[in-house]
């Protein structure tokens, strides 16, 4: 590329950036800009964002079905279900009604010393949909905290059984389990998000997924070596999401489960991303006939409406906490655990899996993604195209200016958030085939605009 072309691209990117960075009520480019957007810029701290170089978030006024309406009237098709949560689309009337009526009856009550019908019914519904005797449900309010609770359960399981020293976790390269301190320690240590904190985090046991015989043997040896200090193994079954939408086979998951049994280490399945329909089953582990000791759900649990998470343990784990000794209780209790509105939203969301053909819709999405993303495979900057359930991924040799790329997707009328080297979609399960085609064609088109780095 010659200097002139390079300068032109630089200028174009700078102009776009300037437009986004100078959004204010007095900016002549945005005459009708309401003052709340200026307030957002002054006072709202956005997630995972370098505010100096990244355009401020697009102002949203409302959303319905798969469409997000921006404050300026433009409408985008949501290709990522608001961080993989809004599985029934926005404002499904069944969830909306459940939330409104619960709000008017009992918006919140502490679960310490009280119980209420929505939490009890939801616990039973979740126990019923989980395999085996995963029957004991502890509610929290975010995925990260659900994982932390699972880790606490695992550590204390051993202590309550009189086994000391088992307080570490084996986790896999490419994994992501949250942003809190305990969960950061079990994320991939090399991905950029948490590297600043490496000195502060408790070191854990990092392993490779056993995707071949050699790695299987290595994992076997690693587990044998650390068995006396390991409380559990943490895995995202079949798809590592935030680590780059990396897929592994059912056989790999089975092997991990087999080694956990062999070395008597608890298996914690993080289904916060993969569970509740994402891969075509309510529980992803079921695809491999694996029953973990502890499983976690969040994100789609309430259909992406209100925050709620669940950590579910087998009877074996639960019974280790039954004792005359108060110190053997699980000492955890977030203020909003089992919030009645959240539980009602989750019950309504589970109804929808029964009343509407959700899992069939996911299978249809899978087929359509396979067909429509395939043409990207031949593009110069594309390394791989892969699909699993409602997840469609184009892996590239490099995304270049990712903010520019995100802006291009907005221009195409779809909301897609590429990261790392991937362009991916995880649409709401209710997306129609025409809308999905708009998403896939934008993905293929913009992957085609990328320059190959190899
Ligand atoms: C597999 C997995 N585990 C845990 C989390 C953390 O959930 P939350 O963001 O609700 O804390 C996420 C979030 O993306 C996730 O994908």
GROMACS .gro file of C-alpha atoms and ligand atoms in nm:
model
  470
    1UNK     CA    1   0.000   0.000   0.000
    2UNK     CA    2   0.146   0.341  -0.092
    3UNK     CA    3   0.163   0.639   0.143
    4UNK     CA    4  -0.127   0.821  -0.020
    5UNK     CA    5  -0.363   0.526   0.025
    6UNK     CA    6  -0.243   0.479   0.381
    7UNK     CA    7  -0.306   0.849   0.458
    8UNK     CA    8  -0.654   0.831   0.311
    9UNK     CA    9  -0.746   0.535   0.529
   10UNK     CA   10  -0.598   0.710   0.832
   11UNK     CA   11  -0.800   1.023   0.755
   12UNK     CA   12  -1.123   0.826   0.710
   13UNK     CA   13  -1.075   0.646   1.039
   14UNK     CA   14  -0.988   0.969   1.218
   15UNK     CA   15  -1.300   1.143   1.087
   16UNK     CA   16  -1.523   0.856   1.201
   17UNK     CA   17  -1.352   0.855   1.539
   18UNK     CA   18  -1.385   1.231   1.575
   19UNK     CA   19  -1.755   1.219   1.493
   20UNK     CA   20  -1.811   0.958   1.760
   21UNK     CA   21  -1.588   1.121   2.016
   22UNK     CA   22  -1.737   1.465   1.981
   23UNK     CA   23  -2.100   1.372   2.024
   24UNK     CA   24  -2.251   1.648   2.238
   25UNK     CA   25  -2.576   1.846   2.249
   26UNK     CA   26  -2.405   2.145   2.092
   27UNK     CA   27  -2.242   1.960   1.808
   28UNK     CA   28  -2.395   2.085   1.480
   29UNK     CA   29  -2.361   1.732   1.338
   30UNK     CA   30  -2.608   1.612   1.603
   31UNK     CA   31  -2.859   1.897   1.644
   32UNK     CA   32  -3.118   1.689   1.829
   33UNK     CA   33  -2.882   1.518   2.069
   34UNK     CA   34  -3.056   1.486   2.406
   35UNK     CA   35  -2.859   1.593   2.710
   36UNK     CA   36  -2.856   1.241   2.860
   37UNK     CA   37  -2.610   1.139   2.595
   38UNK     CA   38  -2.375   1.412   2.709
   39UNK     CA   39  -2.428   1.288   3.064
   40UNK     CA   40  -2.340   0.936   2.951
   41UNK     CA   41  -2.017   1.068   2.813
   42UNK     CA   42  -1.938   1.262   3.130
   43UNK     CA   43  -2.040   1.012   3.395
   44UNK     CA   44  -2.104   0.664   3.258
   45UNK     CA   45  -1.806   0.427   3.268
   46UNK     CA   46  -1.844   0.171   2.989
   47UNK     CA   47  -1.724  -0.192   3.009
   48UNK     CA   48  -1.400  -0.317   2.847
   49UNK     CA   49  -1.348   0.023   2.683
   50UNK     CA   50  -1.056   0.254   2.630
   51UNK     CA   51  -1.262   0.572   2.637
   52UNK     CA   52  -0.998   0.782   2.464
   53UNK     CA   53  -0.979   0.578   2.146
   54UNK     CA   54  -1.318   0.406   2.134
   55UNK     CA   55  -1.639   0.571   2.020
   56UNK     CA   56  -1.890   0.610   2.300
   57UNK     CA   57  -2.170   0.353   2.301
   58UNK     CA   58  -2.454   0.402   2.054
   59UNK     CA   59  -2.757   0.559   2.221
   60UNK     CA   60  -3.045   0.309   2.234
   61UNK     CA   61  -3.405   0.407   2.290
   62UNK     CA   62  -3.587   0.071   2.279
   63UNK     CA   63  -3.580  -0.286   2.153
   64UNK     CA   64  -3.837  -0.539   2.042
   65UNK     CA   65  -3.799  -0.889   1.901
   66UNK     CA   66  -3.456  -0.898   1.738
   67UNK     CA   67  -3.446  -0.525   1.666
   68UNK     CA   68  -3.269  -0.256   1.863
   69UNK     CA   69  -3.387   0.100   1.795
   70UNK     CA   70  -3.126   0.372   1.827
   71UNK     CA   71  -3.209   0.719   1.958
   72UNK     CA   72  -3.176   0.859   1.604
   73UNK     CA   73  -3.436   0.612   1.475
   74UNK     CA   74  -3.202   0.363   1.306
   75UNK     CA   75  -3.280  -0.001   1.373
   76UNK     CA   76  -3.024  -0.277   1.409
   77UNK     CA   77  -3.073  -0.653   1.407
   78UNK     CA   78  -2.918  -0.787   1.723
   79UNK     CA   79  -2.664  -1.048   1.613
   80UNK     CA   80  -2.526  -1.116   1.964
   81UNK     CA   81  -2.838  -1.125   2.186
   82UNK     CA   82  -2.698  -0.862   2.424
   83UNK     CA   83  -2.396  -1.061   2.539
   84UNK     CA   84  -2.568  -1.392   2.462
   85UNK     CA   85  -2.862  -1.347   2.695
   86UNK     CA   86  -3.175  -1.229   2.511
   87UNK     CA   87  -3.270  -1.569   2.376
   88UNK     CA   88  -3.644  -1.507   2.323
   89UNK     CA   89  -3.587  -1.161   2.173
   90UNK     CA   90  -3.662  -0.834   2.349
   91UNK     CA   91  -3.991  -0.776   2.529
   92UNK     CA   92  -4.145  -1.117   2.494
   93UNK     CA   93  -4.497  -1.058   2.636
   94UNK     CA   94  -4.493  -1.376   2.846
   95UNK     CA   95  -4.182  -1.269   3.039
   96UNK     CA   96  -4.294  -0.908   3.048
   97UNK     CA   97  -4.624  -1.001   3.215
   98UNK     CA   98  -4.454  -1.230   3.467
   99UNK     CA   99  -4.214  -0.954   3.565
  100UNK     CA  100  -4.483  -0.686   3.592
  101UNK     CA  101  -4.714  -0.895   3.808
  102UNK     CA  102  -4.431  -1.003   4.038
  103UNK     CA  103  -4.316  -0.640   4.067
  104UNK     CA  104  -4.663  -0.548   4.189
  105UNK     CA  105  -4.677  -0.833   4.439
  106UNK     CA  106  -4.334  -0.891   4.591
  107UNK     CA  107  -4.046  -0.720   4.410
  108UNK     CA  108  -3.788  -0.843   4.657
  109UNK     CA  109  -3.745  -1.030   4.980
  110UNK     CA  110  -3.424  -1.150   5.140
  111UNK     CA  111  -3.376  -1.524   5.111
  112UNK     CA  112  -3.205  -1.538   5.452
  113UNK     CA  113  -3.485  -1.644   5.689
  114UNK     CA  114  -3.755  -1.638   5.417
  115UNK     CA  115  -3.856  -1.848   5.121
  116UNK     CA  116  -4.094  -1.763   4.838
  117UNK     CA  117  -4.284  -1.947   4.570
  118UNK     CA  118  -4.096  -1.821   4.258
  119UNK     CA  119  -3.756  -1.929   4.401
  120UNK     CA  120  -3.888  -2.267   4.515
  121UNK     CA  121  -4.062  -2.339   4.185
  122UNK     CA  122  -3.762  -2.227   3.982
  123UNK     CA  123  -3.525  -2.443   4.187
  124UNK     CA  124  -3.742  -2.747   4.114
  125UNK     CA  125  -3.775  -2.663   3.744
  126UNK     CA  126  -3.396  -2.632   3.714
  127UNK     CA  127  -3.338  -2.954   3.908
  128UNK     CA  128  -3.584  -3.127   3.674
  129UNK     CA  129  -3.409  -3.011   3.359
  130UNK     CA  130  -3.060  -3.100   3.481
  131UNK     CA  131  -2.932  -3.455   3.433
  132UNK     CA  132  -2.867  -3.692   3.723
  133UNK     CA  133  -2.917  -3.568   4.077
  134UNK     CA  134  -2.814  -3.207   4.020
  135UNK     CA  135  -3.095  -3.113   4.255
  136UNK     CA  136  -2.972  -2.835   4.482
  137UNK     CA  137  -2.990  -2.480   4.352
  138UNK     CA  138  -2.811  -2.178   4.495
  139UNK     CA  139  -2.918  -1.849   4.335
  140UNK     CA  140  -2.693  -1.548   4.279
  141UNK     CA  141  -2.711  -1.246   4.051
  142UNK     CA  142  -2.432  -1.283   3.795
  143UNK     CA  143  -2.239  -1.550   3.611
  144UNK     CA  144  -1.908  -1.464   3.778
  145UNK     CA  145  -2.058  -1.497   4.123
  146UNK     CA  146  -2.229  -1.825   4.029
  147UNK     CA  147  -1.882  -1.960   3.942
  148UNK     CA  148  -1.734  -1.825   4.265
  149UNK     CA  149  -2.009  -2.003   4.458
  150UNK     CA  150  -1.933  -2.325   4.269
  151UNK     CA  151  -1.566  -2.286   4.362
  152UNK     CA  152  -1.655  -2.226   4.728
  153UNK     CA  153  -1.884  -2.529   4.727
  154UNK     CA  154  -1.607  -2.745   4.584
  155UNK     CA  155  -1.342  -2.629   4.834
  156UNK     CA  156  -1.574  -2.665   5.128
  157UNK     CA  157  -1.701  -3.005   5.008
  158UNK     CA  158  -1.355  -3.146   5.075
  159UNK     CA  159  -1.309  -2.961   5.402
  160UNK     CA  160  -1.649  -3.073   5.532
  161UNK     CA  161  -1.545  -3.428   5.446
  162UNK     CA  162  -1.230  -3.385   5.654
  163UNK     CA  163  -0.993  -3.356   5.356
  164UNK     CA  164  -0.750  -3.064   5.392
  165UNK     CA  165  -0.544  -2.885   5.129
  166UNK     CA  166  -0.773  -2.916   4.827
  167UNK     CA  167  -0.830  -2.554   4.737
  168UNK     CA  168  -0.704  -2.523   4.380
  169UNK     CA  169  -0.873  -2.555   4.043
  170UNK     CA  170  -0.761  -2.696   3.715
  171UNK     CA  171  -0.880  -2.486   3.424
  172UNK     CA  172  -0.823  -2.484   3.051
  173UNK     CA  173  -0.638  -2.261   2.812
  174UNK     CA  174  -0.888  -2.049   2.621
  175UNK     CA  175  -1.134  -2.058   2.910
  176UNK     CA  176  -1.332  -1.767   3.050
  177UNK     CA  177  -1.532  -1.780   3.372
  178UNK     CA  178  -1.582  -1.417   3.475
  179UNK     CA  179  -1.422  -1.092   3.585
  180UNK     CA  180  -1.416  -1.122   3.966
  181UNK     CA  181  -1.092  -1.211   4.143
  182UNK     CA  182  -1.147  -1.584   4.192
  183UNK     CA  183  -1.284  -1.624   3.840
  184UNK     CA  184  -1.007  -1.417   3.679
  185UNK     CA  185  -0.763  -1.670   3.825
  186UNK     CA  186  -0.927  -1.949   3.625
  187UNK     CA  187  -0.949  -1.760   3.295
  188UNK     CA  188  -0.688  -1.803   3.023
  189UNK     CA  189  -0.389  -1.617   3.174
  190UNK     CA  190  -0.264  -1.492   2.841
  191UNK     CA  191  -0.571  -1.327   2.698
  192UNK     CA  192  -0.543  -0.954   2.745
  193UNK     CA  193  -0.831  -0.876   2.977
  194UNK     CA  194  -0.689  -0.985   3.310
  195UNK     CA  195  -0.313  -0.983   3.263
  196UNK     CA  196  -0.266  -0.673   3.485
  197UNK     CA  197  -0.384  -0.871   3.783
  198UNK     CA  198  -0.169  -1.177   3.739
  199UNK     CA  199   0.044  -1.087   4.043
  200UNK     CA  200  -0.261  -1.057   4.264
  201UNK     CA  201  -0.445  -1.370   4.159
  202UNK     CA  202  -0.409  -1.704   4.334
  203UNK     CA  203  -0.217  -1.929   4.095
  204UNK     CA  204  -0.422  -2.224   3.971
  205UNK     CA  205  -0.344  -2.523   3.749
  206UNK     CA  206  -0.365  -2.439   3.380
  207UNK     CA  207  -0.410  -2.729   3.136
  208UNK     CA  208  -0.467  -2.788   2.766
  209UNK     CA  209  -0.792  -2.946   2.658
  210UNK     CA  210  -0.722  -3.313   2.576
  211UNK     CA  211  -0.789  -3.280   2.205
  212UNK     CA  212  -0.542  -3.559   2.115
  213UNK     CA  213  -0.386  -3.864   2.280
  214UNK     CA  214  -0.071  -3.684   2.384
  215UNK     CA  215  -0.265  -3.405   2.557
  216UNK     CA  216  -0.494  -3.661   2.718
  217UNK     CA  217  -0.194  -3.835   2.872
  218UNK     CA  218  -0.050  -3.502   2.979
  219UNK     CA  219  -0.379  -3.406   3.148
  220UNK     CA  220  -0.393  -3.743   3.317
  221UNK     CA  221  -0.043  -3.686   3.460
  222UNK     CA  222  -0.123  -3.327   3.556
  223UNK     CA  223  -0.432  -3.437   3.747
  224UNK     CA  224  -0.241  -3.718   3.917
  225UNK     CA  225   0.034  -3.476   4.021
  226UNK     CA  226  -0.207  -3.215   4.161
  227UNK     CA  227  -0.490  -3.442   4.282
  228UNK     CA  228  -0.415  -3.373   4.649
  229UNK     CA  229  -0.452  -2.999   4.605
  230UNK     CA  230  -0.730  -2.984   4.345
  231UNK     CA  231  -1.085  -2.913   4.461
  232UNK     CA  232  -1.224  -2.918   4.110
  233UNK     CA  233  -1.187  -2.887   3.735
  234UNK     CA  234  -1.362  -2.600   3.559
  235UNK     CA  235  -1.477  -2.632   3.201
  236UNK     CA  236  -1.702  -2.456   2.954
  237UNK     CA  237  -1.858  -2.763   2.791
  238UNK     CA  238  -1.810  -2.787   2.412
  239UNK     CA  239  -1.759  -2.415   2.345
  240UNK     CA  240  -1.513  -2.177   2.506
  241UNK     CA  241  -1.696  -1.851   2.448
  242UNK     CA  242  -1.517  -1.530   2.543
  243UNK     CA  243  -1.182  -1.703   2.487
  244UNK     CA  244  -1.256  -1.697   2.112
  245UNK     CA  245  -1.553  -1.928   2.041
  246UNK     CA  246  -1.326  -2.232   2.040
  247UNK     CA  247  -1.511  -2.562   1.998
  248UNK     CA  248  -1.418  -2.904   2.128
  249UNK     CA  249  -1.584  -3.239   2.072
  250UNK     CA  250  -1.813  -3.437   2.298
  251UNK     CA  251  -1.532  -3.694   2.321
  252UNK     CA  252  -1.301  -3.431   2.472
  253UNK     CA  253  -1.563  -3.341   2.732
  254UNK     CA  254  -1.614  -3.709   2.811
  255UNK     CA  255  -1.239  -3.755   2.857
  256UNK     CA  256  -1.220  -3.465   3.102
  257UNK     CA  257  -1.513  -3.613   3.298
  258UNK     CA  258  -1.348  -3.958   3.294
  259UNK     CA  259  -1.022  -3.819   3.433
  260UNK     CA  260  -1.209  -3.629   3.704
  261UNK     CA  261  -1.362  -3.957   3.815
  262UNK     CA  262  -1.032  -4.141   3.794
  263UNK     CA  263  -0.856  -3.885   4.015
  264UNK     CA  264  -1.158  -3.811   4.236
  265UNK     CA  265  -1.175  -3.441   4.147
  266UNK     CA  266  -1.504  -3.251   4.123
  267UNK     CA  267  -1.618  -3.138   3.778
  268UNK     CA  268  -1.773  -2.792   3.751
  269UNK     CA  269  -1.949  -2.727   3.420
  270UNK     CA  270  -1.979  -2.358   3.341
  271UNK     CA  271  -2.290  -2.352   3.119
  272UNK     CA  272  -2.342  -1.978   3.154
  273UNK     CA  273  -2.286  -1.944   2.780
  274UNK     CA  274  -2.352  -2.294   2.646
  275UNK     CA  275  -2.657  -2.389   2.852
  276UNK     CA  276  -3.032  -2.335   2.814
  277UNK     CA  277  -3.064  -2.405   2.445
  278UNK     CA  278  -2.757  -2.237   2.300
  279UNK     CA  279  -2.621  -2.558   2.147
  280UNK     CA  280  -2.961  -2.717   2.085
  281UNK     CA  281  -3.004  -2.885   2.427
  282UNK     CA  282  -3.111  -2.740   2.757
  283UNK     CA  283  -2.786  -2.867   2.910
  284UNK     CA  284  -2.480  -2.886   2.684
  285UNK     CA  285  -2.320  -3.163   2.895
  286UNK     CA  286  -2.609  -3.388   2.793
  287UNK     CA  287  -2.464  -3.406   2.442
  288UNK     CA  288  -2.173  -3.598   2.589
  289UNK     CA  289  -2.377  -3.784   2.853
  290UNK     CA  290  -2.167  -3.611   3.116
  291UNK     CA  291  -2.311  -3.531   3.458
  292UNK     CA  292  -2.094  -3.275   3.636
  293UNK     CA  293  -2.086  -3.235   4.015
  294UNK     CA  294  -2.174  -2.868   3.990
  295UNK     CA  295  -2.327  -2.674   3.701
  296UNK     CA  296  -2.388  -2.302   3.653
  297UNK     CA  297  -2.640  -2.104   3.448
  298UNK     CA  298  -2.701  -1.731   3.395
  299UNK     CA  299  -2.738  -1.507   3.086
  300UNK     CA  300  -3.037  -1.677   2.914
  301UNK     CA  301  -3.176  -1.793   3.251
  302UNK     CA  302  -3.420  -1.500   3.262
  303UNK     CA  303  -3.434  -1.470   2.884
  304UNK     CA  304  -3.187  -1.183   2.922
  305UNK     CA  305  -3.432  -0.963   3.111
  306UNK     CA  306  -3.310  -0.930   3.471
  307UNK     CA  307  -2.991  -1.048   3.641
  308UNK     CA  308  -3.003  -1.397   3.790
  309UNK     CA  309  -2.767  -1.693   3.808
  310UNK     CA  310  -2.781  -2.042   3.950
  311UNK     CA  311  -2.519  -2.280   4.086
  312UNK     CA  312  -2.660  -2.631   4.102
  313UNK     CA  313  -2.497  -2.915   4.296
  314UNK     CA  314  -2.553  -3.289   4.313
  315UNK     CA  315  -2.684  -3.454   4.628
  316UNK     CA  316  -2.332  -3.577   4.706
  317UNK     CA  317  -2.209  -3.216   4.728
  318UNK     CA  318  -2.517  -3.090   4.911
  319UNK     CA  319  -2.503  -3.365   5.172
  320UNK     CA  320  -2.149  -3.268   5.268
  321UNK     CA  321  -2.296  -2.943   5.399
  322UNK     CA  322  -2.557  -3.114   5.620
  323UNK     CA  323  -2.422  -3.123   5.972
  324UNK     CA  324  -2.487  -3.024   6.331
  325UNK     CA  325  -2.184  -2.802   6.300
  326UNK     CA  326  -2.285  -2.446   6.191
  327UNK     CA  327  -1.934  -2.393   6.050
  328UNK     CA  328  -2.010  -2.653   5.783
  329UNK     CA  329  -2.278  -2.430   5.625
  330UNK     CA  330  -2.208  -2.258   5.293
  331UNK     CA  331  -2.127  -1.904   5.403
  332UNK     CA  332  -2.253  -1.711   5.104
  333UNK     CA  333  -2.562  -1.497   5.056
  334UNK     CA  334  -2.583  -1.208   4.809
  335UNK     CA  335  -2.849  -0.949   4.897
  336UNK     CA  336  -3.044  -1.011   4.579
  337UNK     CA  337  -3.010  -1.388   4.564
  338UNK     CA  338  -3.327  -1.553   4.442
  339UNK     CA  339  -3.485  -1.216   4.369
  340UNK     CA  340  -3.855  -1.292   4.305
  341UNK     CA  341  -3.872  -1.085   3.985
  342UNK     CA  342  -3.568  -1.266   3.848
  343UNK     CA  343  -3.714  -1.604   3.944
  344UNK     CA  344  -4.048  -1.521   3.778
  345UNK     CA  345  -3.868  -1.407   3.464
  346UNK     CA  346  -3.672  -1.735   3.464
  347UNK     CA  347  -3.988  -1.942   3.513
  348UNK     CA  348  -4.151  -1.758   3.224
  349UNK     CA  349  -3.840  -1.810   3.014
  350UNK     CA  350  -3.847  -2.185   3.084
  351UNK     CA  351  -4.220  -2.187   2.992
  352UNK     CA  352  -4.123  -2.051   2.651
  353UNK     CA  353  -3.892  -2.345   2.588
  354UNK     CA  354  -4.200  -2.565   2.637
  355UNK     CA  355  -4.463  -2.348   2.470
  356UNK     CA  356  -4.265  -2.239   2.165
  357UNK     CA  357  -4.035  -2.449   1.944
  358UNK     CA  358  -3.711  -2.296   2.080
  359UNK     CA  359  -3.479  -2.593   2.041
  360UNK     CA  360  -3.606  -2.655   1.686
  361UNK     CA  361  -3.539  -2.288   1.616
  362UNK     CA  362  -3.182  -2.327   1.737
  363UNK     CA  363  -3.135  -2.629   1.509
  364UNK     CA  364  -3.272  -2.429   1.216
  365UNK     CA  365  -3.033  -2.143   1.297
  366UNK     CA  366  -2.746  -2.393   1.303
  367UNK     CA  367  -2.832  -2.523   0.956
  368UNK     CA  368  -2.872  -2.175   0.813
  369UNK     CA  369  -2.544  -2.054   0.967
  370UNK     CA  370  -2.361  -2.355   0.822
  371UNK     CA  371  -2.494  -2.279   0.475
  372UNK     CA  372  -2.464  -1.903   0.474
  373UNK     CA  373  -2.126  -1.861   0.643
  374UNK     CA  374  -1.961  -2.127   0.428
  375UNK     CA  375  -1.880  -1.883   0.140
  376UNK     CA  376  -1.652  -1.694   0.380
  377UNK     CA  377  -1.417  -1.992   0.389
  378UNK     CA  378  -1.258  -1.896   0.057
  379UNK     CA  379  -1.186  -1.533   0.151
  380UNK     CA  380  -0.820  -1.422   0.175
  381UNK     CA  381  -0.840  -1.306   0.539
  382UNK     CA  382  -1.042  -1.604   0.664
  383UNK     CA  383  -0.874  -1.885   0.856
  384UNK     CA  384  -1.177  -2.087   0.962
  385UNK     CA  385  -1.556  -2.095   0.958
  386UNK     CA  386  -1.734  -2.291   1.230
  387UNK     CA  387  -2.083  -2.336   1.366
  388UNK     CA  388  -2.215  -2.501   1.681
  389UNK     CA  389  -2.582  -2.465   1.770
  390UNK     CA  390  -2.674  -2.098   1.743
  391UNK     CA  391  -2.310  -1.986   1.736
  392UNK     CA  392  -2.159  -1.895   1.399
  393UNK     CA  393  -1.794  -1.791   1.375
  394UNK     CA  394  -1.568  -1.654   1.105
  395UNK     CA  395  -1.210  -1.669   1.230
  396UNK     CA  396  -0.983  -1.428   1.047
  397UNK     CA  397  -0.611  -1.364   1.020
  398UNK     CA  398  -0.671  -1.029   1.195
  399UNK     CA  399  -0.951  -0.776   1.229
  400UNK     CA  400  -0.747  -0.458   1.177
  401UNK     CA  401  -0.919  -0.158   1.336
  402UNK     CA  402  -1.194  -0.330   1.532
  403UNK     CA  403  -1.384  -0.006   1.605
  404UNK     CA  404  -1.394   0.069   1.236
  405UNK     CA  405  -1.524  -0.282   1.171
  406UNK     CA  406  -1.796  -0.248   1.436
  407UNK     CA  407  -1.901   0.078   1.275
  408UNK     CA  408  -1.920  -0.095   0.936
  409UNK     CA  409  -2.158  -0.353   1.084
  410UNK     CA  410  -2.380  -0.072   1.212
  411UNK     CA  411  -2.383   0.075   0.862
  412UNK     CA  412  -2.499  -0.269   0.740
  413UNK     CA  413  -2.786  -0.256   0.992
  414UNK     CA  414  -2.665  -0.534   1.221
  415UNK     CA  415  -2.519  -0.542   1.571
  416UNK     CA  416  -2.210  -0.761   1.564
  417UNK     CA  417  -1.918  -0.729   1.805
  418UNK     CA  418  -1.603  -0.882   1.660
  419UNK     CA  419  -1.318  -0.943   1.906
  420UNK     CA  420  -0.974  -1.104   1.902
  421UNK     CA  421  -0.958  -1.238   1.549
  422UNK     CA  422  -1.318  -1.350   1.519
  423UNK     CA  423  -1.640  -1.220   1.374
  424UNK     CA  424  -1.923  -1.417   1.532
  425UNK     CA  425  -2.297  -1.421   1.576
  426UNK     CA  426  -2.514  -1.561   1.854
  427UNK     CA  427  -2.858  -1.434   1.755
  428UNK     CA  428  -3.175  -1.456   1.965
  429UNK     CA  429  -3.325  -1.803   1.912
  430UNK     CA  430  -3.640  -1.645   1.768
  431UNK     CA  431  -3.463  -1.473   1.478
  432UNK     CA  432  -3.639  -1.527   1.144
  433UNK     CA  433  -3.448  -1.666   0.848
  434UNK     CA  434  -3.458  -1.339   0.654
  435UNK     CA  435  -3.312  -1.143   0.943
  436UNK     CA  436  -3.050  -1.410   1.000
  437UNK     CA  437  -2.953  -1.387   0.634
  438UNK     CA  438  -2.896  -1.013   0.681
  439UNK     CA  439  -2.661  -1.094   0.969
  440UNK     CA  440  -2.470  -1.366   0.783
  441UNK     CA  441  -2.439  -1.167   0.462
  442UNK     CA  442  -2.299  -0.869   0.654
  443UNK     CA  443  -2.049  -1.102   0.824
  444UNK     CA  444  -1.935  -1.254   0.497
  445UNK     CA  445  -1.925  -0.916   0.324
  446UNK     CA  446  -1.715  -0.749   0.593
  447UNK     CA  447  -1.487  -1.050   0.632
  448UNK     CA  448  -1.429  -1.001   0.259
  449UNK     CA  449  -1.324  -0.640   0.318
  450UNK     CA  450  -1.045  -0.746   0.555
  451UNK     CA  451  -0.689  -0.767   0.430
  452UNK     CA  452  -0.510  -1.094   0.487
  453UNK     CA  453  -0.226  -1.076   0.741
  454UNK     CA  454  -0.057  -1.392   0.626
  455LIG     C1  455  -1.878  -1.906   3.025
  455LIG     C2  456  -1.896  -1.782   3.108
  455LIG     N1  457  -1.881  -1.791   3.241
  455LIG     C3  458  -1.898  -1.684   3.320
  455LIG     C4  459  -1.930  -1.561   3.268
  455LIG     C5  460  -1.945  -1.441   3.358
  455LIG     O1  461  -2.078  -1.401   3.365
  455LIG     P1  462  -2.115  -1.253   3.411
  455LIG     O2  463  -2.070  -1.161   3.305
  455LIG     O3  464  -2.264  -1.256   3.428
  455LIG     O4  465  -2.045  -1.230   3.541
  455LIG     C6  466  -1.946  -1.548   3.130
  455LIG     C7  467  -1.977  -1.418   3.069
  455LIG     O5  468  -1.961  -1.395   2.953
  455LIG     C8  469  -1.927  -1.662   3.048
  455LIG     O6  470  -1.941  -1.655   2.915
   0.00000   0.00000   0.00000
